[in-house]
Coordinates of C-alpha atoms in Angstrom, one line a residue:
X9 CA 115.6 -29.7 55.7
X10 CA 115.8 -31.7 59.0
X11 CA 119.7 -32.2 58.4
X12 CA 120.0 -28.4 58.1
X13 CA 118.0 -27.6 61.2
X14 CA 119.9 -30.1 63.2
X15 CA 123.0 -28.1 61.9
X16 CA 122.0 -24.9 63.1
X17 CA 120.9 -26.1 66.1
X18 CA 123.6 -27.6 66.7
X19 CA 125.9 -24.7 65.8
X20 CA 123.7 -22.7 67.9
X21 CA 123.5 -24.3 70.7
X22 CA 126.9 -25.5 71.5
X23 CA 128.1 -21.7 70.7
X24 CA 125.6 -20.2 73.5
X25 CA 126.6 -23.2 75.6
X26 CA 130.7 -22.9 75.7
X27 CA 129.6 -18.6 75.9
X28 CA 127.5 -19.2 79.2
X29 CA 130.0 -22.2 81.0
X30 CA 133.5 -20.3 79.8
X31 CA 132.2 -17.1 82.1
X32 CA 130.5 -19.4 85.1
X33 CA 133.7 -18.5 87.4
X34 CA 134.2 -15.1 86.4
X35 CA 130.4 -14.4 88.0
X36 CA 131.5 -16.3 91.2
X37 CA 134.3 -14.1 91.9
X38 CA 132.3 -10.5 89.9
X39 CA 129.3 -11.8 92.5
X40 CA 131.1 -11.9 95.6
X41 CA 132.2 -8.5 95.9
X42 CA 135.9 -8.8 97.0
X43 CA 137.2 -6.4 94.7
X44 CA 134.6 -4.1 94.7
X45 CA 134.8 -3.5 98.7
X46 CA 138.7 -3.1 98.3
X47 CA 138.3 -0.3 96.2
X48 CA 134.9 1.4 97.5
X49 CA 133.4 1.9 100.7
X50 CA 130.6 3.2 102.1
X51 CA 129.4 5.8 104.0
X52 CA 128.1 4.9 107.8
X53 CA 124.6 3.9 107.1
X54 CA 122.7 4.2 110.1
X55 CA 123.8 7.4 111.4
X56 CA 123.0 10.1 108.6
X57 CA 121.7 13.4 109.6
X58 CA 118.8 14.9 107.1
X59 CA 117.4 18.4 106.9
X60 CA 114.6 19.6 104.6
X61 CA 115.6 22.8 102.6
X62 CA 112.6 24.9 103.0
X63 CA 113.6 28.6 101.2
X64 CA 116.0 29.1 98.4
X65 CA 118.4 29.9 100.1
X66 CA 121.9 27.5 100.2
X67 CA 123.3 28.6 103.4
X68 CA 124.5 25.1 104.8
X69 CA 122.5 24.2 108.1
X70 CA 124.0 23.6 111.9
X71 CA 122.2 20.3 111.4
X72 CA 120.6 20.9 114.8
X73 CA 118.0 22.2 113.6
X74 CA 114.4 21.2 114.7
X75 CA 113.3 20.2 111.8
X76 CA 116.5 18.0 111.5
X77 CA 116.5 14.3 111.8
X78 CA 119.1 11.3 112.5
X79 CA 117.9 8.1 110.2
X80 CA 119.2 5.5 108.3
X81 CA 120.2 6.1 105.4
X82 CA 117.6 4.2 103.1
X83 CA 115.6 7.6 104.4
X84 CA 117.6 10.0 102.2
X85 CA 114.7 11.2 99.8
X86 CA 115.2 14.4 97.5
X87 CA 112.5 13.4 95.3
X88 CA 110.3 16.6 94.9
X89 CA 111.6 18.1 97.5
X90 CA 115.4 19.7 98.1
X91 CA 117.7 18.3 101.3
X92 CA 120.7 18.7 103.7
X93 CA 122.6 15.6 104.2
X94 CA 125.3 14.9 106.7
X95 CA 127.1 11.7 107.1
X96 CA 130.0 10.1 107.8
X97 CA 132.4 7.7 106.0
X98 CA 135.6 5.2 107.8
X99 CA 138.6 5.5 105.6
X100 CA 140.9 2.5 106.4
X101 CA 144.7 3.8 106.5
X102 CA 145.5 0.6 103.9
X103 CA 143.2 2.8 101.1
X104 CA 145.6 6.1 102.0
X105 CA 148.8 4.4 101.2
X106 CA 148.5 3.3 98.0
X107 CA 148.3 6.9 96.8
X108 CA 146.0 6.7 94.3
X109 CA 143.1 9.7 94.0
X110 CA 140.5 9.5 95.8
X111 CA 136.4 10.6 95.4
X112 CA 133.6 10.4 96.9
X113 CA 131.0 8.3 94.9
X114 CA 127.4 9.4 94.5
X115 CA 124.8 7.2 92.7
X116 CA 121.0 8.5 92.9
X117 CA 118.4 10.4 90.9
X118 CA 119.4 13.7 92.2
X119 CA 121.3 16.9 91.4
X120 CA 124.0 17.5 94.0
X121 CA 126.5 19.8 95.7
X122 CA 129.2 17.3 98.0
X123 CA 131.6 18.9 100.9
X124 CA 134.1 16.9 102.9
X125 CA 135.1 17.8 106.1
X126 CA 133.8 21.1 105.7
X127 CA 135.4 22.0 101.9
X128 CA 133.5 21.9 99.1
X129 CA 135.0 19.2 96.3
X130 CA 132.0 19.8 93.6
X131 CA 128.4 19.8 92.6
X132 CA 126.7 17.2 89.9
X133 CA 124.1 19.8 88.2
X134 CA 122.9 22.5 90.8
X135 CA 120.3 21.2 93.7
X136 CA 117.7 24.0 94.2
X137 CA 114.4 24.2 96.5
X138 CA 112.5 25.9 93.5
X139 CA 112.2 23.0 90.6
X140 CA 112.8 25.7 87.8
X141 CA 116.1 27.0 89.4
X142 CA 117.4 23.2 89.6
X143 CA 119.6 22.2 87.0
X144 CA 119.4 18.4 86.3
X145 CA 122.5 16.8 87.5
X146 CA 124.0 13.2 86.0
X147 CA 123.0 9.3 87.7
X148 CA 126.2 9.0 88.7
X149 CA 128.5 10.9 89.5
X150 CA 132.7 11.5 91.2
X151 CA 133.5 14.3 93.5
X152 CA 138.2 14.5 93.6
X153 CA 138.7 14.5 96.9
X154 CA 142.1 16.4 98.0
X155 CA 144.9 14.2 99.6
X156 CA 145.0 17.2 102.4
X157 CA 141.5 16.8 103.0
X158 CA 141.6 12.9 103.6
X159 CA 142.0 11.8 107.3
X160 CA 142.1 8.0 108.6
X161 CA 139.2 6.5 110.1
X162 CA 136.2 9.2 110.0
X163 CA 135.5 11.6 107.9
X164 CA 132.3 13.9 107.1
X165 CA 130.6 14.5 104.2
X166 CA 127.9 16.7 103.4
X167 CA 125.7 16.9 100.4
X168 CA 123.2 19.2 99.0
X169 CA 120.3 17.4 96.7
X170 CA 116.9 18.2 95.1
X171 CA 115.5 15.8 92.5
X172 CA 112.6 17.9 90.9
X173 CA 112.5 16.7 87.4
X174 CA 111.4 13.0 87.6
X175 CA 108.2 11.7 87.1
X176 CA 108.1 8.5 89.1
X177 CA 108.0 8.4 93.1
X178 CA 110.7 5.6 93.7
X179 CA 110.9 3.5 96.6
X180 CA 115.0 4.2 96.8
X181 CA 115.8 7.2 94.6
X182 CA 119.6 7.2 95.9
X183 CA 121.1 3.8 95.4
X184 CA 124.8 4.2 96.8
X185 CA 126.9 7.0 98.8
X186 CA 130.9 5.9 99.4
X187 CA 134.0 6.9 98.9
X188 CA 136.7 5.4 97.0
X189 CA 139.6 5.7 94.3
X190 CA 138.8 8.0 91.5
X191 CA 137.7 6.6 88.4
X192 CA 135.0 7.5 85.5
X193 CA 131.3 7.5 87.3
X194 CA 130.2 4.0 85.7
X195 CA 133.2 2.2 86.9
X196 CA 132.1 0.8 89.3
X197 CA 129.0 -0.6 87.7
X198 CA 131.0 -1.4 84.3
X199 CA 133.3 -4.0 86.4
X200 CA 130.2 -6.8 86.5
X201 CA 129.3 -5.3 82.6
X202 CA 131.3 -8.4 81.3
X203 CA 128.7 -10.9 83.2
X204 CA 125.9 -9.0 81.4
X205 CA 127.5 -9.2 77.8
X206 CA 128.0 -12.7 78.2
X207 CA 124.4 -13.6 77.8
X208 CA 123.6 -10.6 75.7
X209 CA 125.5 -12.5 73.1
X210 CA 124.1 -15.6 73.3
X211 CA 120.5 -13.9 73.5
X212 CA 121.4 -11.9 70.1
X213 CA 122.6 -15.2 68.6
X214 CA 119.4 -16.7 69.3
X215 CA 117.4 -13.3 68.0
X216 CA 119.6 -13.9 64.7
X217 CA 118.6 -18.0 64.4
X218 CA 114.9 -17.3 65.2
X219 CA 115.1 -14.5 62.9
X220 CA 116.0 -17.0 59.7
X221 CA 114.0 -19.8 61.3
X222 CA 110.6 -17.9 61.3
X223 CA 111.2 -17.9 57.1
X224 CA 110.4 -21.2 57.1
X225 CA 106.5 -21.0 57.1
X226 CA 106.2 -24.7 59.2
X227 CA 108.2 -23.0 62.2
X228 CA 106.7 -19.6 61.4
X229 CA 104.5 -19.3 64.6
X230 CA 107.2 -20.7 67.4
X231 CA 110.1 -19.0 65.4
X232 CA 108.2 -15.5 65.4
X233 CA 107.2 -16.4 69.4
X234 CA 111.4 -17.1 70.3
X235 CA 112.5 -14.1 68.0
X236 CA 110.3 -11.6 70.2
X237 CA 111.6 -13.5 73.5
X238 CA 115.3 -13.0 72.9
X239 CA 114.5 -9.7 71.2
X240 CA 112.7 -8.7 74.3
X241 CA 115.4 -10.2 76.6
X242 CA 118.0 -8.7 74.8
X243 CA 116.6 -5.1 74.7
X244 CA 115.9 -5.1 78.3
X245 CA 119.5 -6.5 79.1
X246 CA 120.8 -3.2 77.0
X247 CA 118.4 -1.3 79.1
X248 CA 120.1 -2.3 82.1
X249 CA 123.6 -1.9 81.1
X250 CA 123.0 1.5 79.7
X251 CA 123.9 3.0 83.1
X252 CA 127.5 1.4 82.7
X253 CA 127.8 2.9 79.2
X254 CA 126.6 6.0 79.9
X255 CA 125.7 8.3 82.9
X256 CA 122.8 10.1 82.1
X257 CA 120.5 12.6 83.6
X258 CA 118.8 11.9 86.6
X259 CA 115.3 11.9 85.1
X260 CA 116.0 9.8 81.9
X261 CA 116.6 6.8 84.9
X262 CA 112.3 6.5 85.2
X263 CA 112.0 6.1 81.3
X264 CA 114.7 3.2 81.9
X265 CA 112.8 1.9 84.9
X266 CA 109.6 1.8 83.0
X267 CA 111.1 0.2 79.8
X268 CA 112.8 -2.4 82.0
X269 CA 109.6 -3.3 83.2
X270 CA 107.5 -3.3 80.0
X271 CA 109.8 -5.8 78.3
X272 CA 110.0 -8.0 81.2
X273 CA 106.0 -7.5 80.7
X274 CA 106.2 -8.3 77.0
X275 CA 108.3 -11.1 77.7
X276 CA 106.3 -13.1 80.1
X277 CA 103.3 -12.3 77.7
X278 CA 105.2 -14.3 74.7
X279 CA 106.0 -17.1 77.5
X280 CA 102.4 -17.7 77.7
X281 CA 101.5 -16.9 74.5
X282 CA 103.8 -19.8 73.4
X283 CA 102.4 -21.8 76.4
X284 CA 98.7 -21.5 75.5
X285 CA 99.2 -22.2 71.7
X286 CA 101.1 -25.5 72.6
X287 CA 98.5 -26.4 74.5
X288 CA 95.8 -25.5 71.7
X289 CA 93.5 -24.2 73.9
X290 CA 89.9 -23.4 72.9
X291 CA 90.1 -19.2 72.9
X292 CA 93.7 -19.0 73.2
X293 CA 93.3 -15.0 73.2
X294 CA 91.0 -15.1 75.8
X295 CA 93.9 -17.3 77.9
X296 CA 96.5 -14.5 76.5
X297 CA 94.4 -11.3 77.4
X298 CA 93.1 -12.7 81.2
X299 CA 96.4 -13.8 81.7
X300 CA 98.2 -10.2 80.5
X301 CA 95.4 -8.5 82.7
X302 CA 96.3 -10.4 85.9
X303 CA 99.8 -9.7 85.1
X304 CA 99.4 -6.1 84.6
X305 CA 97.2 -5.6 87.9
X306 CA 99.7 -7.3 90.3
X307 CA 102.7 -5.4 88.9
X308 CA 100.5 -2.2 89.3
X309 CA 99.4 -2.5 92.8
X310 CA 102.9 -3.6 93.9
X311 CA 106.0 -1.0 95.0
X312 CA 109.2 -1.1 93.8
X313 CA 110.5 -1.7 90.3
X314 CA 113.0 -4.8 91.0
X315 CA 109.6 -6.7 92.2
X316 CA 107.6 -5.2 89.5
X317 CA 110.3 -7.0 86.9
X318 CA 110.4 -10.2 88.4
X319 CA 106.6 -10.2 88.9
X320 CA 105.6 -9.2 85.4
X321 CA 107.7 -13.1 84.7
X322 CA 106.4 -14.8 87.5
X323 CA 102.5 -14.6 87.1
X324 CA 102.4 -15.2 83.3
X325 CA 105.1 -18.6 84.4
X326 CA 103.0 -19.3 87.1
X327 CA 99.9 -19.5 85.0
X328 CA 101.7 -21.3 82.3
X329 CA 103.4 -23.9 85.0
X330 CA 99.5 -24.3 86.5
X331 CA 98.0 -25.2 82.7
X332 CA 101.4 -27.6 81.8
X333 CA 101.0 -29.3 85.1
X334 CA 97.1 -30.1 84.5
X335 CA 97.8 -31.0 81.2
X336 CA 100.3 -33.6 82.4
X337 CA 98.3 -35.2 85.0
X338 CA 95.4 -35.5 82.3
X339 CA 97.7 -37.0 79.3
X340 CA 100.2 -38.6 81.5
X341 CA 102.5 -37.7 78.8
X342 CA 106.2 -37.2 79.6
X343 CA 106.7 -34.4 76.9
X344 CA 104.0 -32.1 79.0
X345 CA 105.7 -33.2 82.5
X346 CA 109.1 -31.8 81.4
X347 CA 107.2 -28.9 80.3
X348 CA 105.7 -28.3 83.7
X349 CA 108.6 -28.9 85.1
X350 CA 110.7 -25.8 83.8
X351 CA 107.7 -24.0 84.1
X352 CA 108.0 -24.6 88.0
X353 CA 111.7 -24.6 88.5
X354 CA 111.8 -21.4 86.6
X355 CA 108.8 -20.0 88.6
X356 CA 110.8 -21.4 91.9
X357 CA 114.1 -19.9 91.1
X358 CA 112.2 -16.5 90.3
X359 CA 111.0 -16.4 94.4
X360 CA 114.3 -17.7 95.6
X361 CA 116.4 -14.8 93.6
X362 CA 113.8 -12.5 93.8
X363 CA 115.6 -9.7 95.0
X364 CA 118.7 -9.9 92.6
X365 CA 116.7 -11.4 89.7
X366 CA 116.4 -8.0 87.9
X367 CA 120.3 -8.0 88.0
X368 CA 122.6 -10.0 85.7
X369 CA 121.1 -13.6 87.2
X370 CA 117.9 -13.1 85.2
X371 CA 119.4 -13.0 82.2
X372 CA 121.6 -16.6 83.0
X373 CA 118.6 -17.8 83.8
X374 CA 116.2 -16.7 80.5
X375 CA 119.0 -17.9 78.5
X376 CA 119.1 -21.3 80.2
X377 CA 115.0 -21.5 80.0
X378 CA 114.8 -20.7 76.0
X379 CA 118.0 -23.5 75.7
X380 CA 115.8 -25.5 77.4
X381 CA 112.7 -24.9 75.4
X382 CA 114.2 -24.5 72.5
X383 CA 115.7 -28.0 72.5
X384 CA 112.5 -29.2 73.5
X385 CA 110.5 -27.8 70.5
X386 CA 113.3 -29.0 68.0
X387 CA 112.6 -32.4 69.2
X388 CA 109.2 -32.0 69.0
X389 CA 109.4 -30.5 65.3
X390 CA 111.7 -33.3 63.6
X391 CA 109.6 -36.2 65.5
X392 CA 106.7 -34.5 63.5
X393 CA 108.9 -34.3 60.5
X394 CA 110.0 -38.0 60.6
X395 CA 106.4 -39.1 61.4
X396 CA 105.3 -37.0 58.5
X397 CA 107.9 -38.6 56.2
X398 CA 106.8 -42.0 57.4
X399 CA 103.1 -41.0 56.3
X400 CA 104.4 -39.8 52.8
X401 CA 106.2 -43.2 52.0
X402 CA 103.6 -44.8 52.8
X403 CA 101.3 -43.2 50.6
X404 CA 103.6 -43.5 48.0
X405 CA 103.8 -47.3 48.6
X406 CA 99.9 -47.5 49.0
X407 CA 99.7 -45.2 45.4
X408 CA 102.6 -47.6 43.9
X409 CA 100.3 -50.4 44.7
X410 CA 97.3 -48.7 43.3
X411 CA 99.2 -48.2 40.1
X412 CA 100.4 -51.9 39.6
X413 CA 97.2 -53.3 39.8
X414 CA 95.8 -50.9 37.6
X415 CA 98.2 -51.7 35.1
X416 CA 97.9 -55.3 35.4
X417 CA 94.1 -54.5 34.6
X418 CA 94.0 -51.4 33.1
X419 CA 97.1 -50.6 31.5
X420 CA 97.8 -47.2 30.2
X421 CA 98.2 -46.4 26.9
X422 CA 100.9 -44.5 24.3
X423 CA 100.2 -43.9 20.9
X424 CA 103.0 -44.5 18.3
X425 CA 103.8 -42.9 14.8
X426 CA 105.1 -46.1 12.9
X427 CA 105.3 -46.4 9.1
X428 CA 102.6 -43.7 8.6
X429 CA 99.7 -45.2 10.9
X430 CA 99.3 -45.1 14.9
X431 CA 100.4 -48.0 16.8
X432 CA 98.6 -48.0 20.6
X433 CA 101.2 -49.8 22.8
X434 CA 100.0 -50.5 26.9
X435 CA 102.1 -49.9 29.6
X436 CA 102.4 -53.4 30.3
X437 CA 104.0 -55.0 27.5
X438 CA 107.1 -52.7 27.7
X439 CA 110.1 -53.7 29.6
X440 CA 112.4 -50.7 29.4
X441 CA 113.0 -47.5 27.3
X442 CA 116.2 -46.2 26.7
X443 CA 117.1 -42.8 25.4
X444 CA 118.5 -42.5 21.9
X445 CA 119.3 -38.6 20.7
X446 CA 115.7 -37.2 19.8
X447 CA 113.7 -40.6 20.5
X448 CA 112.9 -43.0 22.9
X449 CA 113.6 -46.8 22.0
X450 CA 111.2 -49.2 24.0
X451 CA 111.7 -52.8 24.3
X452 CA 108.8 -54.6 24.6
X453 CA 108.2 -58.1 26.2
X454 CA 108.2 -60.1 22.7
X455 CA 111.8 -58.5 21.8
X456 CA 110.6 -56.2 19.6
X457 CA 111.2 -52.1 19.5
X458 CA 109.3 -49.3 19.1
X459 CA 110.4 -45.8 18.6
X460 CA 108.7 -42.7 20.5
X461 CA 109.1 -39.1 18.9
X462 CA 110.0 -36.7 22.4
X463 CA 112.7 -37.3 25.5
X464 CA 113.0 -40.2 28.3
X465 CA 111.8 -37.4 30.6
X466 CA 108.3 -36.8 28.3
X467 CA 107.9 -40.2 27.9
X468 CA 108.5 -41.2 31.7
X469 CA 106.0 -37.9 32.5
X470 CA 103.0 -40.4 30.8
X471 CA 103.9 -44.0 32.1
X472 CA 102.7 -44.7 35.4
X473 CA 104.6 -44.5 38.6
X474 CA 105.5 -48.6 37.8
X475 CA 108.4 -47.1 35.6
X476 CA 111.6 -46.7 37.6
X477 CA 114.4 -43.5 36.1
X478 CA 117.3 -46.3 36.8
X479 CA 120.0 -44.2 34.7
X480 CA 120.1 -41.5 33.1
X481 CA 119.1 -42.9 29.7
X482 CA 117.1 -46.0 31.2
X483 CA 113.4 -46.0 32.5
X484 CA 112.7 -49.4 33.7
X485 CA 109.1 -51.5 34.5
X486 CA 109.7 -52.7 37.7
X487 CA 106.7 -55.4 37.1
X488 CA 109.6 -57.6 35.0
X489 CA 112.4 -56.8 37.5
X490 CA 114.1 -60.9 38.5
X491 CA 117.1 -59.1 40.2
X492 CA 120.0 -56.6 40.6
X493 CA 123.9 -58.2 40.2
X494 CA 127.3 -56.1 40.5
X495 CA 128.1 -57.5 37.3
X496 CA 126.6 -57.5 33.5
X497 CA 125.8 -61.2 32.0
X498 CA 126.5 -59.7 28.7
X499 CA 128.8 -57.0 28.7
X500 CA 132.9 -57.5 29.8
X501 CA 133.4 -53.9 30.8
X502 CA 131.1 -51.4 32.0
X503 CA 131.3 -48.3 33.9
X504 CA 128.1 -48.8 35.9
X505 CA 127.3 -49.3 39.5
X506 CA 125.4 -52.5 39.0
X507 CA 122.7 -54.4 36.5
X508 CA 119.3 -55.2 36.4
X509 CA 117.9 -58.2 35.1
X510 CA 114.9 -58.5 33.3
X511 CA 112.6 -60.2 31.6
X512 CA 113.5 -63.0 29.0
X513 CA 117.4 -62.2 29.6
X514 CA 116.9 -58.7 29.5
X515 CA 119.3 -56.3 31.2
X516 CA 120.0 -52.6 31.7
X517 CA 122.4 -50.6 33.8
X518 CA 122.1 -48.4 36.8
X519 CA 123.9 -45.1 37.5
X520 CA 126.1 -45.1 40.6
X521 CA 124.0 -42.4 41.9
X522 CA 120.5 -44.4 41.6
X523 CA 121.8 -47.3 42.8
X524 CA 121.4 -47.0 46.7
X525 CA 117.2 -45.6 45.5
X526 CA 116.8 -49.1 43.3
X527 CA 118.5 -50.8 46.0
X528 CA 116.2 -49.6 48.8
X529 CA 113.3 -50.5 46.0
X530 CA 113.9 -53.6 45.1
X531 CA 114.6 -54.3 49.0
X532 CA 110.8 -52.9 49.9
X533 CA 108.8 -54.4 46.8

């Protein structure tokens, strides 16, 4: 079983490994954003004009308005509410000549009607001031821009929103406004999906192992605890490349928020769930619920969904770093030090990438903490495996014991059929038995031979555990053992591995398969 573990481990492990290192470049260069600003730019962010749409009617403002504003544009807001937007966006003569389309690029919960430089390219659902008369638009979406219509350097864009049909207030409804070659509306977030399938894959691979392992009922409880982590992971990682797969309606994007969030919550749970059983704490439910509680009030009571995700990790890691490092200190044990310390690099690295840790980061990193646990806990499992095998031979050395010196003073006893009355023959007078068709031929100590009615394997099933199964046919009393040669003292050729020698010249062979379990025997007794 051990040998088997350490295979799938093994396999396991190195597989998620050469996955994670083989893509480490390809993030560097996804993660710096060269190729993305080539292609994609944005509009000019701190001079966007906004005015609120206050009848249903779509007549397109002066944008002088009174009730007009210049902001930034992180002030763009439709949410429950229906807006004029006017801004402006650089085009650099190097994106004109390659004479590829062009589009301007709108990703936001919002439905949306885009004009540039005063012509209208195309709506994304239909923006309305009444919430009935809005029709839901998509999360992304790509507005063709005509070749006539593009001019170097500056040019204006002007959108009509609403976003009526959501159910959460977000901090940032509209994450991106730019212009850029024409493409599908995910491209742009599908060219950094290949980061994200990379540990996808190695957190499925792990969902598959834990899956198998938890049918093992001695690594039922940590296998079920490592299956819901990468489960959880994994689920939460499709939740966030969705988008790139698809570009859903607007409102369907606070369902994905929320989900996002409640795994991340479920996952940190099962990090200190695994935590606080480790630790064998007195009420470990009362550890698990105090700490889910906490957990749950601090990602209430705090805005924004990318710190909600990272905070419903970071308290139930924090808690668990706080318990591993007392627990250290108290043991001074070096298995609960390294414990405490991935519990406070993880909780570290969590506040230094808080603000991208949501993004394809968190999922390097949770694949990198449950390699690291998990390596951890198959140590710890096959030191408790050899210790328990350790335990077991050394009972059955103790119970071997037990047994000689019962035979020597009370030997056991067999009852024979010979010659029409019952023969009672102890334990201790025979020397070997030897199989021959439907009896059993046993040689006692004085040379002489009795026959028992039944198989070696009956016959062995009564004798104490003093009798040794040295072939196949052979069942040896190891209390008249002298020694084991290579070579028979009586026979020229023979086909077995090696020979015992008995008592009063006595010998019998041994199977080249029980030889290295005699050997080992005869070594320890």
């Amino acid at each position: 079983m051990v040998a088997h573990d350490h295979l799938i481990f093994n396999i396991v492990f190195s597989m998620t490994t050469r996955i994670l290192l083989s893509k480490f470049c390809f993030i560097l260069c996804l993660y710096s954003g060269f190729g993305f600003a080539q292609s994609l730019v944005s509009i000019n962010l701190d001079s966007v004009t906004i005015c609120p749409i206050t009848s249903q009617s779509s007549v397109m403002p002066s944008f002088s308005e009174a009730e007009c504003k210049t902001a930034h544009a992180s002030q763009i807001d439709p949410q429950n509410k229906a807006l004029w937007v006017k801004t402006t966006v650089n085009v650099a003569e190097d994106m004109l000549k390659d004479k590829q389309p062009h589009s301007v690029y709108l990703s936001g919960k919002a439905a949306s009607k885009v004009y540039f430089n005063g012509h209208y390219i195309g709506s994304n659902g239909s923006p309305n001031a009444i919430p009935n008369l809005e029709q839901v638009g998509k999360i992304d979406a790509m507005f063709y821009v005509p070749a006539k219509l593009i001019k170097p350097n500056s040019n204006e864009i002007i959108i009509e929103m609403s976003s009526h049909h959501g159910f959460l207030s977000l901090n940032s409804p509209l994450n991106f406004i730019g212009f850029g070659i024409y493409s599908a509306p995910t491209y742009f977030i599908q060219r950094n999906l290949g980061v994200s399938i990379v540990p996808l894959g190695a957190l499925l691979l792990g969902a598959i192992y834990f899956l198998v392992a938890s049918f093992n009922p001695r690594k039922r409880a940590n296998s079920l605890l490592f299956l819901l982590m990468t489960s959880f992971a994994s689920l939460q990682l499709f939740a966030e490349i969705s988008r790139a797969l698809y570009s859903y309606p607007y409102p369907f994007q606070d369902v994905r928020l929320l989900l996002i969030v409640s795994l991340s919550f479920l996952f940190g749970m099962c990090l200190l769930s695994f935590v606080v059983l480790k630790l064998k704490k007195s009420k470990p439910y009362w550890w698990i619920l105090t700490g889910g509680f906490l957990t749950l009030l601090i990602v209430w009571l705090i805005p924004g969904f990318d710190p909600k995700t990272a905070l419903a990790i970071f308290v139930p890691s924090v808690i668990s770093a706080t318990l591993l490092t007392m627990q250290a200190i108290r043991t001074k044990s070096k298995e609960w030090a390294l414990y405490a310390l991935l519990f406070v690099l993880f909780s570290f690295t969590i506040v230094l990438t808080l603000t991208t840790f949501h993004d394809a980061l968190f999922y390097y990193i949770i694949s990198a903490v449950l390699i690291v646990l998990f390596i951890l806990q198959a140590r710890k499992l096959n030191q408790e495996q050899k210790d328990k095998e350790a335990e077991q031979a050394l009972v059955a050395k103790l119970q071997f014991k037990l047994e000689q010196n019962q035979q020597k003073t009370e030997p056991s006893s067999i009852k024979i059929n010979s010659a029409g009355k019952i023969e009672i023959i102890t334990s201790d007078h025979i020397v070997f038995c030897k199989a021959a068709g439907d009896y059993v031929e046993m040689n006692l100590k004085n040379h002489q031979q009795r026959l028992f009615t039944g198989s070696l394997k009956e016959l062995e099933s009564t004798l104490p555990n003093t009798f040794l199964r040295v072939h196949r046919s052979y069942l040896v009393n190891v209390e008249f053992i002298h020694s084991l040669t290579t070579t028979s003292l009586k026979q020229a050729k023979t086909s077995a591995a090696g020979f015992l020698q008995l008592h009063d010249a006595m010998e019998v062979p041994v199977s080249r398969r029980i030889m290295p379990t005699v050997r080992n025997f005869i070594k320890q007794n």
